[in-house]
Coordinates of C-alpha atoms in Angstrom, one line a residue:
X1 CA -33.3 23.6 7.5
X2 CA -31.4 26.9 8.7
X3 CA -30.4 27.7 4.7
X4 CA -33.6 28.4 2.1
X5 CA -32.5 29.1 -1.2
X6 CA -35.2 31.2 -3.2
X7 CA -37.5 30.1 -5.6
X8 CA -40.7 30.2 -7.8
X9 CA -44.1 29.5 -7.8
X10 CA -46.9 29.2 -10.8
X11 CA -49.8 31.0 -9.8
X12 CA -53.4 30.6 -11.8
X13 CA -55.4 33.7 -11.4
X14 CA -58.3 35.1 -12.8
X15 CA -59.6 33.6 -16.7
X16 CA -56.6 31.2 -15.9
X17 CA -54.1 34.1 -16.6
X18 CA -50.8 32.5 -14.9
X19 CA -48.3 33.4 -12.9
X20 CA -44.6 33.1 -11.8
X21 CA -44.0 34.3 -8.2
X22 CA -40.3 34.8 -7.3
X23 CA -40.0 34.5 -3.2
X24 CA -36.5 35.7 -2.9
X25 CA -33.4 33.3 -0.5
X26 CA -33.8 33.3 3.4
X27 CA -30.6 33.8 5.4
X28 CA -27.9 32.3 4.0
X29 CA -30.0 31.1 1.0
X30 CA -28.5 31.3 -2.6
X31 CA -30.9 32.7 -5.6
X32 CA -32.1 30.0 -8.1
X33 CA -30.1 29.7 -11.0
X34 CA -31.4 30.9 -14.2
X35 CA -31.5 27.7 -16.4
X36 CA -33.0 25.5 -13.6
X37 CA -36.4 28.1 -13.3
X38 CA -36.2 28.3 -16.9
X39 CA -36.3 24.4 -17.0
X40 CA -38.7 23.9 -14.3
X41 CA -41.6 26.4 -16.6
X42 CA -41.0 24.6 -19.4
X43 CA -42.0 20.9 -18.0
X44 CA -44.4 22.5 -16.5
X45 CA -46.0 23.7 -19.9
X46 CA -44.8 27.5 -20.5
X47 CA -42.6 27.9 -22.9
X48 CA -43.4 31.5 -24.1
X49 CA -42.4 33.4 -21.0
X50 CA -40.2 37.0 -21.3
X51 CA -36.6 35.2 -20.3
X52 CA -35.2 38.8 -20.0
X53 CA -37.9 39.7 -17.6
X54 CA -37.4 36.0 -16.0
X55 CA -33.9 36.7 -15.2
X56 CA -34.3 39.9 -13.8
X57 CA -37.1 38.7 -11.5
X58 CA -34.9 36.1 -10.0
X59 CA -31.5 38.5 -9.7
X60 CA -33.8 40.8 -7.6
X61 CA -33.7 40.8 -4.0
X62 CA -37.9 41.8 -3.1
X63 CA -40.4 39.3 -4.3
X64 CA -42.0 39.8 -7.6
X65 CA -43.9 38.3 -10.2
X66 CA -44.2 38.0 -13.8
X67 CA -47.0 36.9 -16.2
X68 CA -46.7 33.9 -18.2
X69 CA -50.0 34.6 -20.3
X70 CA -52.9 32.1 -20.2
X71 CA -52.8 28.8 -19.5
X72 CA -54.9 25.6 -19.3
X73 CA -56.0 26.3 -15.8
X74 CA -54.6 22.8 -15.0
X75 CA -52.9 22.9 -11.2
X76 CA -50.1 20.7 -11.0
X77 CA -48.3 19.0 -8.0
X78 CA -45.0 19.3 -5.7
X79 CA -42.4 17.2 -7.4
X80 CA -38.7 16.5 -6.1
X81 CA -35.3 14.9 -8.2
X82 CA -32.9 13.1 -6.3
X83 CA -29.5 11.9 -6.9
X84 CA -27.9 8.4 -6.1
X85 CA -23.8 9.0 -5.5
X86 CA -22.1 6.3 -7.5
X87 CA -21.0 4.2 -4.5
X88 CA -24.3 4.4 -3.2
X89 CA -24.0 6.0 -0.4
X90 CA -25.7 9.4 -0.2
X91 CA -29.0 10.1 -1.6
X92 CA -29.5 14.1 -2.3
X93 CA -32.4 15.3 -3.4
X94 CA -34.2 18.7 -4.3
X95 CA -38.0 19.8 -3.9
X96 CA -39.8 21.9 -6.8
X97 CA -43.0 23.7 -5.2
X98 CA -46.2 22.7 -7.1
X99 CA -48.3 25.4 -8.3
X100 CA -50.5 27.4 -6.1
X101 CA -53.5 25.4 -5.4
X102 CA -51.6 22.2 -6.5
X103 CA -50.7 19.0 -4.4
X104 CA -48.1 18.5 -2.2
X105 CA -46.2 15.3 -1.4
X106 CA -46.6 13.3 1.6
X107 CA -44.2 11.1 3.6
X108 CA -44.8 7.9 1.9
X109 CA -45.4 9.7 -1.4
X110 CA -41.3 10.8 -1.0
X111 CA -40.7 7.0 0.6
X112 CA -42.2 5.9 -3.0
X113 CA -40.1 8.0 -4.7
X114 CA -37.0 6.2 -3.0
X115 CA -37.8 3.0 -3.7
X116 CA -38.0 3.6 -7.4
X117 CA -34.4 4.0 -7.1
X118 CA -34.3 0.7 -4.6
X119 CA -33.5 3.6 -1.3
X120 CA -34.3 1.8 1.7
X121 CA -31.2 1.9 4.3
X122 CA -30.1 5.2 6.1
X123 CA -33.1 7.0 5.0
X124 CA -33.9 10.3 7.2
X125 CA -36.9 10.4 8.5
X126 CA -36.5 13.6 10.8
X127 CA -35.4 15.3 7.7
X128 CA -38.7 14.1 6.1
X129 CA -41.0 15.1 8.7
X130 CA -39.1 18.3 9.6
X131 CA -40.0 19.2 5.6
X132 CA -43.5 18.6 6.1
X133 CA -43.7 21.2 8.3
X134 CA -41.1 23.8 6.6
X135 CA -40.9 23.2 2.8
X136 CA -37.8 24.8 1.3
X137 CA -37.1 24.2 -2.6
X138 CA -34.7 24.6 -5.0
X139 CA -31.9 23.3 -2.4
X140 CA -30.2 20.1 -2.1
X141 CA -30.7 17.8 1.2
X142 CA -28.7 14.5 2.1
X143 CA -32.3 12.2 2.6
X144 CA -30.6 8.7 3.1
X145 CA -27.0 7.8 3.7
X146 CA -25.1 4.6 4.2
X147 CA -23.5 2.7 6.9
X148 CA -19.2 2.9 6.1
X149 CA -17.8 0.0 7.0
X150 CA -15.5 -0.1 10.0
X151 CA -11.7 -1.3 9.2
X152 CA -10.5 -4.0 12.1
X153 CA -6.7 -3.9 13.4
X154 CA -4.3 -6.2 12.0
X155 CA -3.0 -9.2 14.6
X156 CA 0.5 -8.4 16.2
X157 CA 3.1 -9.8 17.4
X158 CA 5.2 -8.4 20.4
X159 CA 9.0 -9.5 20.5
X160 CA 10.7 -9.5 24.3
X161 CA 14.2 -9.6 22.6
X162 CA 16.4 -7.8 20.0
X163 CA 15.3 -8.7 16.7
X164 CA 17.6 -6.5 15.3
X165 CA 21.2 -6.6 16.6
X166 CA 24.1 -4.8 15.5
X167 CA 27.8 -6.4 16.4
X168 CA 30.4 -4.1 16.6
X169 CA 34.1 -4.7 18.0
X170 CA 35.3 -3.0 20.6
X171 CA 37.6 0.2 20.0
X172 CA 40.3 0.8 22.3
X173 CA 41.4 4.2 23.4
X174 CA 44.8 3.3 20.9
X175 CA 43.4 3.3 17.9
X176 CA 43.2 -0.5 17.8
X177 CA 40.2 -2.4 17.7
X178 CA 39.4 -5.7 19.6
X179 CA 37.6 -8.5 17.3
X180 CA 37.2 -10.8 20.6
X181 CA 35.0 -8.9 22.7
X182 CA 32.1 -8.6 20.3
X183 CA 29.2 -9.2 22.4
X184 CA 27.5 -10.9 19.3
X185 CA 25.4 -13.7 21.3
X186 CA 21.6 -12.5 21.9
X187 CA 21.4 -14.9 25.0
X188 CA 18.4 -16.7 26.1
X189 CA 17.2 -19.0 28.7
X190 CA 15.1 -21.9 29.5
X191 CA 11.5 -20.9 29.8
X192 CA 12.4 -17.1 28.9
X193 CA 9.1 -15.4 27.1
X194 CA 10.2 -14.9 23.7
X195 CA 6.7 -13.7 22.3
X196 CA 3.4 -12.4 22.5
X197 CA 0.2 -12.5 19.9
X198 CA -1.9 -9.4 19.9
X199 CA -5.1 -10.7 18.1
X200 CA -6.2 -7.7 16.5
X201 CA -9.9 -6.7 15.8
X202 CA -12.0 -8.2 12.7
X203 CA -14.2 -4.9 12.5
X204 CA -17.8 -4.6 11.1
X205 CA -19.6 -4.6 8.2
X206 CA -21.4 -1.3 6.8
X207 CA -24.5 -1.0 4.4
X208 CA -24.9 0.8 1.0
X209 CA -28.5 3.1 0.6
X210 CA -30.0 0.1 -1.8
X211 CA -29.2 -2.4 1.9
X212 CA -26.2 -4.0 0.6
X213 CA -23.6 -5.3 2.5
X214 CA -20.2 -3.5 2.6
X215 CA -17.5 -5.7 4.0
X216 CA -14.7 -4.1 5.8
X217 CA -11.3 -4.5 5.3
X218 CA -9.8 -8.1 5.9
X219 CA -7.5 -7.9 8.9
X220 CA -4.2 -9.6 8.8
X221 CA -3.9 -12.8 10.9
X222 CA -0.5 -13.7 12.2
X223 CA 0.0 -16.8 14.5
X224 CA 3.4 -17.6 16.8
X225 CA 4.7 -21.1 15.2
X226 CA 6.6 -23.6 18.0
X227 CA 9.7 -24.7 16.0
X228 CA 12.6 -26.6 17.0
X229 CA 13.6 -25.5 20.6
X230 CA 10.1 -23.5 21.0
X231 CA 6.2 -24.2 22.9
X232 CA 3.3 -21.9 22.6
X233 CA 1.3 -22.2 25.7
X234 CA -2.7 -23.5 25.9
X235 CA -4.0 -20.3 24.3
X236 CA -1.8 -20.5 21.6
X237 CA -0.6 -16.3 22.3
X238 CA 3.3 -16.9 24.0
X239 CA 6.0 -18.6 23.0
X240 CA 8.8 -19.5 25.0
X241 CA 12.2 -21.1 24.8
X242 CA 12.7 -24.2 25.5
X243 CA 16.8 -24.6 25.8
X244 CA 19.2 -21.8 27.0
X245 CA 20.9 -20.1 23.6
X246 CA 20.9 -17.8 21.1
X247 CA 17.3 -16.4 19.7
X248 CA 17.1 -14.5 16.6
X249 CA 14.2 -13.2 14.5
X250 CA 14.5 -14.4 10.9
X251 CA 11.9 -13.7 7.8
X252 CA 9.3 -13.1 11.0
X253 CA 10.0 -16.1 12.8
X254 CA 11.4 -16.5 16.1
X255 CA 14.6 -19.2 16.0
X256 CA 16.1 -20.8 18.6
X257 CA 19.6 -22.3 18.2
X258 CA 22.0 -23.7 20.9
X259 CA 25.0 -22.7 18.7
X260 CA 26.7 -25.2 15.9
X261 CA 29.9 -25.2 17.8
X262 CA 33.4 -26.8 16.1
X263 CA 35.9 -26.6 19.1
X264 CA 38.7 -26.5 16.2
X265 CA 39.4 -26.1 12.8
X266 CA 37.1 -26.9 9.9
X267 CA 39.0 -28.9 7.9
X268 CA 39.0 -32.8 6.8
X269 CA 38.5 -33.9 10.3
X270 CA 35.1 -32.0 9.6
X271 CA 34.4 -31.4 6.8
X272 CA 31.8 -28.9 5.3
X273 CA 29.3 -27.0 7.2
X274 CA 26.0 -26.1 6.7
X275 CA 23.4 -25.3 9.5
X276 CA 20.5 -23.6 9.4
X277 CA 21.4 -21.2 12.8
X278 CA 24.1 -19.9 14.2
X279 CA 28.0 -21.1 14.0
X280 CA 31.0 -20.5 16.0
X281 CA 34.3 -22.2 14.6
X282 CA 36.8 -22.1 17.3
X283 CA 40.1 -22.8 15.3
X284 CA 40.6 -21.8 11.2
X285 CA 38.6 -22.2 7.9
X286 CA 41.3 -24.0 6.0
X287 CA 41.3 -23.8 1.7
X288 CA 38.3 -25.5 0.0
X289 CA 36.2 -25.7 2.6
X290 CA 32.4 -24.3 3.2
X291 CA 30.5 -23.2 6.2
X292 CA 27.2 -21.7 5.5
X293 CA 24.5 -20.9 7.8
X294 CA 21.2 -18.9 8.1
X295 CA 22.5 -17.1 11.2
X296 CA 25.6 -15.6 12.4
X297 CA 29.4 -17.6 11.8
X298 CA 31.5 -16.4 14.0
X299 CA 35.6 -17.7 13.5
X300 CA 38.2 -17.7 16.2
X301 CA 40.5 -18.0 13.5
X302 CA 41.5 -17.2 9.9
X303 CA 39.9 -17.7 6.8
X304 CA 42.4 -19.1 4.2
X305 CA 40.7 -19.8 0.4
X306 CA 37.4 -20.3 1.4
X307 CA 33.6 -20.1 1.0
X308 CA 31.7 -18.4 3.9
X309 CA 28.2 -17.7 3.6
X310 CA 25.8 -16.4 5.8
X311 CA 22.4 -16.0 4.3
X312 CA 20.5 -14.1 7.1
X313 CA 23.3 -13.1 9.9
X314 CA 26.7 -11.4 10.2
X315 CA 30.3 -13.0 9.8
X316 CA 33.0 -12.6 12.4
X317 CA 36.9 -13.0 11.6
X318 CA 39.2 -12.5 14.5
X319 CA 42.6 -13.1 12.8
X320 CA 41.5 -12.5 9.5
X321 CA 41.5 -13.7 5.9
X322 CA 44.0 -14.9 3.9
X323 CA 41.7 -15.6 0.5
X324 CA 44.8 -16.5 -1.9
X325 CA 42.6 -14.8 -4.7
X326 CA 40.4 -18.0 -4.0
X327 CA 38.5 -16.6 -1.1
X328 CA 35.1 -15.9 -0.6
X329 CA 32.9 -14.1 2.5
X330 CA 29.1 -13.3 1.7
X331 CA 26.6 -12.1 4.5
X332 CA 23.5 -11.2 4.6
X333 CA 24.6 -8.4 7.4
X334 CA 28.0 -7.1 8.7
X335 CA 31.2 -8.8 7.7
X336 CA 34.0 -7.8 10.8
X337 CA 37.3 -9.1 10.4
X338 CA 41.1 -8.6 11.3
X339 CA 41.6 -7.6 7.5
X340 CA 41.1 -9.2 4.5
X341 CA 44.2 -9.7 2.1
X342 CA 43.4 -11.5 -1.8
X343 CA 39.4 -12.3 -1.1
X344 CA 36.3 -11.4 -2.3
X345 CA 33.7 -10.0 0.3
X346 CA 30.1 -9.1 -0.2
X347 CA 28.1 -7.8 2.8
X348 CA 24.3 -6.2 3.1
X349 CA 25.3 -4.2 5.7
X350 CA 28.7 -2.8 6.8
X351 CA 32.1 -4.0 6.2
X352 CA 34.9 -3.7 9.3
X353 CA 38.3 -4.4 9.3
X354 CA 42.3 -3.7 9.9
X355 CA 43.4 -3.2 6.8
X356 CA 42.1 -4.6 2.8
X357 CA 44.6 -5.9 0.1
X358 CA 44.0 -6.6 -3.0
X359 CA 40.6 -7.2 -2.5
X360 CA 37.1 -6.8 -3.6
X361 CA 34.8 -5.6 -1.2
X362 CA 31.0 -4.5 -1.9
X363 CA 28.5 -3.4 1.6
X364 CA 25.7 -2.3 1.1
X365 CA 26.2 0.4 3.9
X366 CA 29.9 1.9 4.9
X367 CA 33.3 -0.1 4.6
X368 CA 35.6 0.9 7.5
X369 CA 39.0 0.5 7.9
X370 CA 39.7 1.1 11.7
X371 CA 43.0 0.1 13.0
X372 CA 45.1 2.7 14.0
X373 CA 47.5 2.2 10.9
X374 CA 44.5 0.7 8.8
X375 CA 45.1 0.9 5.0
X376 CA 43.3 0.0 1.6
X377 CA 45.7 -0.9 -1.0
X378 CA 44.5 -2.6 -4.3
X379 CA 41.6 -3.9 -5.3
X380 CA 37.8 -2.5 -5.5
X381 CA 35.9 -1.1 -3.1
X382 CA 32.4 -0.6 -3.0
X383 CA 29.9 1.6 -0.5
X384 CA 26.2 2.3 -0.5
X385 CA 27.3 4.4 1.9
X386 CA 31.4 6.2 3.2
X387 CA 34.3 4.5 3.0
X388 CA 36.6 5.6 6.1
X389 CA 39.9 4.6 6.6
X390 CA 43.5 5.8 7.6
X391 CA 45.4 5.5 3.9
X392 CA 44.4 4.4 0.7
X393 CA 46.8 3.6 -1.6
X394 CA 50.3 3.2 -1.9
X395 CA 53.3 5.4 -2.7
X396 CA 54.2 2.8 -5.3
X397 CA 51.4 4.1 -7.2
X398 CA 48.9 1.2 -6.6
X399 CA 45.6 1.0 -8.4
X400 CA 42.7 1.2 -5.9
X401 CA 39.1 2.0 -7.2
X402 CA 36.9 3.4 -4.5
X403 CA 32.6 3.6 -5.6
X404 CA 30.4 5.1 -3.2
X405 CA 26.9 6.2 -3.1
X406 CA 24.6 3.5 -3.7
X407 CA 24.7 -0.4 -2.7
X408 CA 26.4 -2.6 -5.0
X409 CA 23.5 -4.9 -5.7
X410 CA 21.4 -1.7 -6.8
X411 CA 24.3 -0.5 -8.9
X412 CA 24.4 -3.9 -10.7
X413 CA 20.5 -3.7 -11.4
X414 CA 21.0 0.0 -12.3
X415 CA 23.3 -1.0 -15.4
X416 CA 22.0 -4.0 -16.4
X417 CA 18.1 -1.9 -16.5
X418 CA 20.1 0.6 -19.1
X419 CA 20.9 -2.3 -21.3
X420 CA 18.3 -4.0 -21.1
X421 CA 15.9 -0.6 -21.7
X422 CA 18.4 0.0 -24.8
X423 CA 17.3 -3.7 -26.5
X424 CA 13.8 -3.1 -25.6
X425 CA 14.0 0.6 -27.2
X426 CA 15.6 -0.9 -30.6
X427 CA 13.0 -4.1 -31.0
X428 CA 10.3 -1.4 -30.5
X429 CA 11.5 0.7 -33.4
X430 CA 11.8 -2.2 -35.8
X431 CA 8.2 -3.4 -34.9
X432 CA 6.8 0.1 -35.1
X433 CA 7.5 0.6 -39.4
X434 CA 6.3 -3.1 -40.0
X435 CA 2.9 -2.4 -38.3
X436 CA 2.9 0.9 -39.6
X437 CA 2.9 -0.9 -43.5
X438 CA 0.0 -3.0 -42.6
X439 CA -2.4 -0.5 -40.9
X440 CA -1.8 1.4 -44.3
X441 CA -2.7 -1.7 -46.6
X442 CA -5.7 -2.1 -44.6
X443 CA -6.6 1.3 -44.3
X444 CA -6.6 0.9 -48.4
X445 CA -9.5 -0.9 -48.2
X446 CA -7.3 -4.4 -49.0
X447 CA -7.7 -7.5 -47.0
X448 CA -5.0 -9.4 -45.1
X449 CA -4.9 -13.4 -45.6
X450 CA -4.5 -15.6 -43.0
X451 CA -1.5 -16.0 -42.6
X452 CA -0.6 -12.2 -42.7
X453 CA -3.7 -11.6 -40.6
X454 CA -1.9 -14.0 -37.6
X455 CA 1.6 -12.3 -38.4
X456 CA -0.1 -8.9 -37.9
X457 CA -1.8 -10.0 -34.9
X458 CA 1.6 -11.8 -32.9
X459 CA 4.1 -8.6 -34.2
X460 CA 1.1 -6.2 -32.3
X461 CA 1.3 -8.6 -29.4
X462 CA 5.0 -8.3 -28.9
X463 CA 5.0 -5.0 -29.4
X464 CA 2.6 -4.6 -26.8
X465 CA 4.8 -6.7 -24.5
X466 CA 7.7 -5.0 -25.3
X467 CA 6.3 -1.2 -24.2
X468 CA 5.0 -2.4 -21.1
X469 CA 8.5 -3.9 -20.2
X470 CA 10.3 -0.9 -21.2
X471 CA 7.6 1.1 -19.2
X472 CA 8.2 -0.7 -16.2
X473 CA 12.1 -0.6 -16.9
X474 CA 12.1 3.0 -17.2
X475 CA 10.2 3.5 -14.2
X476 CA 12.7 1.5 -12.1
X477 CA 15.6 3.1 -13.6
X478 CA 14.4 6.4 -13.3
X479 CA 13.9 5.8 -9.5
X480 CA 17.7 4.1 -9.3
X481 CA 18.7 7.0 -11.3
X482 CA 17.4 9.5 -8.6
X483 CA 18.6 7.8 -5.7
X484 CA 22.6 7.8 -7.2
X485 CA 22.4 11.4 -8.1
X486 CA 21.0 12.6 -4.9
X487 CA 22.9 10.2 -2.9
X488 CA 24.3 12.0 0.7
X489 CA 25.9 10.8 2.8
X490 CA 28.3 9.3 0.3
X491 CA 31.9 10.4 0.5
X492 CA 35.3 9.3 1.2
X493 CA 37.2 9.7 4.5
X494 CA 41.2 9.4 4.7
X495 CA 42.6 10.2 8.0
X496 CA 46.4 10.3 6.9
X497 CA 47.2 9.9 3.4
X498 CA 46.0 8.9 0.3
X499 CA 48.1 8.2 -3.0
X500 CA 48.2 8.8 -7.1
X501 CA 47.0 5.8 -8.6
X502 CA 43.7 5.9 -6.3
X503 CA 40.2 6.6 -8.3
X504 CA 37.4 7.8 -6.7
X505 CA 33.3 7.6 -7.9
X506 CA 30.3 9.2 -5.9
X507 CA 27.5 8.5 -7.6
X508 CA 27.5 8.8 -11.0
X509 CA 30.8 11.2 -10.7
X510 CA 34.6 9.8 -10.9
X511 CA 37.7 11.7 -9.5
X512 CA 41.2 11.0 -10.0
X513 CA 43.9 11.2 -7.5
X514 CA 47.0 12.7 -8.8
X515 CA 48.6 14.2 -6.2
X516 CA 49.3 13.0 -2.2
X517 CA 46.7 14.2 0.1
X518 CA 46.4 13.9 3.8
X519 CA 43.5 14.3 5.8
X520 CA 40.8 15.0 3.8
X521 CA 37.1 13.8 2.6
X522 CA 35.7 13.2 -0.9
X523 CA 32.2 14.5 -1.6
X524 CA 30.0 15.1 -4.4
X525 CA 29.0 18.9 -4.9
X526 CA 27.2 20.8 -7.3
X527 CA 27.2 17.9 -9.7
X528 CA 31.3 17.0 -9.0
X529 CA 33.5 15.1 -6.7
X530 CA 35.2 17.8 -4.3
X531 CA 38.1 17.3 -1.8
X532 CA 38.1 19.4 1.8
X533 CA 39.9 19.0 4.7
X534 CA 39.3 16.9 8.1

């Protein structure tokens, strides 16, 4: 109790004249506040006390005193007020000095005080019996505190290979670029440790002043699950292969394929694919067929009109694909190809490849064209991220569209929030007026029938339902809107030529290419697409 804040006394005298003492702060104390000494004479039965002499007793720095008149002679006791903290917690609490002959409180008459307010964890005692020896008033003290809980750590899991691998061709010091040394196996071998559980800590309970229970934060439990080619051993904390192949992580779970492998073309003599791992196709994908798989596809040969689908993994081409307008690639990762002539290809990552005709292409992340005479001619491209390649258009004036600067998928969401916030904005005004007309015949003191009353009460509903949507719509728009316009490391990268007849968005912001230009980049600046040189 280093800090004592000063304070007042009532003081009986002689034909019960009474008094107020002032015993000005100790130290660092503070003087008492005006209203509180004001507050603690009237309970105590003066109320016709000089409050401009009061206030310049207490704002002086010397004790003093000043004469409340007569009383009743009646001595009264120390009292104290405490506070409870809403999530029971901390107990503060403040001591008023009784008058000068009066009574002072004891340890269990400040325990009995406590339990009115049901205070029986965390209470001080030091602090109790340190204030029966020094008793300092008019200053808050923490008496009682609670136990905080103590948050456990979450289980983990340890991986011992890459769960994230990137397959990129090798580029030759030519310029060329070779699609058959990819790399693109994560190898694995018989008995090879795959994974580890960490079990994490549950933590401990804490307690509330009033002895309640505060649970701590439930932990998040994970546990390794032995699928197909996968055992756990006795402790249930490793897994480990079982076969020599490929291991992958997919939606957090360790999988373990030996490779769906066609040693030719998929065609009638094998029909359609669809595996949930990895697949390497040795020959072609001829027209009509399907090969889709949770994990990587990987094709020795072309892809002619064709649906390839890769839900979770990346799709390799090494001759190409012919799509004949029919054509279809969508992966869940990187599409890397030879190029890609008359086919539709949607990739979450990045996009690779020789050259791109007449095509539409959509990564979520950069499209590269990197042969050393690598061109884009026709067709749409789309980037979250650059587009690079050599040249991009034609000098026969071909129309290529370039968009860069958010992921397609985002961009699709972005549009379709603005129309659907424009038909939520327009059902909203023609519900407002209609409720408006009945809040005015009821505030009219007439009465709605039933059948009004139940029309009143589904129009408020749905209009209700419709704010909140368009709420929520706005929000996500708003944040889509933020991320286009601030976009970069969006731009455009030609390293020869491009040609008229080339259009080129960042963002939200379209350029037009009239003239040739060679060796260059697009960017967006200041609010519009700008062109500077390699």
């Amino acid at each position: 109790m280093n800090q004592e804040n000063g304070y007042i006394q009532v003081e009986y005298r002689d034909d019960n004249e009474a008094f107020v003492v002032y015993y000005p702060p100790v130290g660092e104390g503070l003087k008492p506040e005006y209203k509180e000494c004001a507050e603690y004479l009237t309970e105590k039965g003066f109320e016709n006390f000089n409050k401009q002499e009061l206030r310049q007793l207490i704002c002086g720095d010397d004790k003093g005193e000043l004469s409340l008149g007569i009383g009743d002679g009646l001595e009264f006791s120390e009292s104290l007020t405490y506070n409870l903290s809403l999530d029971k917690m901390k107990v503060t609490c403040r001591f008023y000095p009784p008058s000068k002959n009066g009574n002072v409180l004891n340890a269990q008459d400040i325990l009995g005080e406590l339990a009115k307010k049901n205070v029986k964890y965390g209470i001080d005692q030091d602090f109790i019996l340190q204030f029966m020896k020094n008793r300092v008033y008019f200053t808050d003290f923490v008496i009682a505190e609670g136990l905080p809980p103590v948050h456990g750590v979450d289980d983990r899991i340890e991986y011992f290979f890459n769960t994230n691998p990137t397959l990129k061709p090798k580029h030759n010091e030519d310029g060329s670029v070779d699609y058959h040394d990819l790399g693109n196996v994560c190898q694995v071998e018989e008995g090879d440790l795959l994974a580890r559980l960490h079990k994490g800590d549950k933590g401990t309970n804490g307690k509330d002043v009033t002895g309640k229970d505060i649970p701590c934060r439930t932990i998040k439990t994970l546990k390794l699950e032995p699928g197909k080619n996968l055992k756990l051993n006795e402790d249930m904390t490793e897994l480990y292969s079982t076969v020599t192949g490929h291991v992958s992580l997919v939606n957090h779970k360790v999988f373990v394929s030996d490779i769906y492998d066609v040693p030719g073309d998929v065609d009638t003599s094998v029909g359609n694919i669809e595996y949930n791992g990895n697949v390497h196709i040795h020959g072609s994908v001829r027209g009509g067929f399907q090969v889709i798989a949770k994990g990587d596809i990987v094709i020795d040969g072309v892809v002619e009109d064709a649906l390839i689908q890769s839900d979770e993994g990346q799709i390799i081409v090494k001759c190409g694909i012919h799509g004949m307008k029919k054509g279809l690639l969508d992966a869940g990762s990187n599409v890397i190809t030879k190029f890609i002539e008359n086919a539709s290809v949607f990739s979450g990552g990045y996009v690779e490849a020789g050259n791109i005709t007449q095509s539409d292409v959509s990564a979520s992340d950069d499209v590269i064209v990197s042969e050393k005479k690598g061109t884009i001619t026709g067709g749409v491209i789309r980037a979250g991220g650059k587009v690079e390649a050599q040249t991009v258009g034609s000098t026969m004036g071909t129309v290529t569209k370039i968009e860069v600067g958010m992921a397609p998928d985002k961009k699709e969401r972005y549009v379709q929030l603005q129309r659907e916030i424009t038909v939520l904005s327009q059902n909203i005004n023609k519900l407002k007026p209609i409720i408006k007309t009945y809040n005015k015949y009821i505030t009219e003191g007439k009465q709605l029938d039933q059948k009004n009353a139940m029309y009143l009460q589904k129009i408020a509903a749905e209009l209700t339902k419709n704010t909140k949507s368009l709420e929520e719509h706005q929000n996500e728009f708003n944040a889509l809107h933020q991320e286009l316009v601030t976009s970069r490391h969006a731009r455009v990268i030609i390293n020869r030529d491009i040609y008229p007849g080339v259009s080129i968005t960042i963002s939200d912001v379209g350029f037009q290419v009239k003239d040739k230009r060679s060796f260059c980049q697009f960017e967006k600046k200041n609010g519009e697409v700008v062109v500077t040189n390699l």
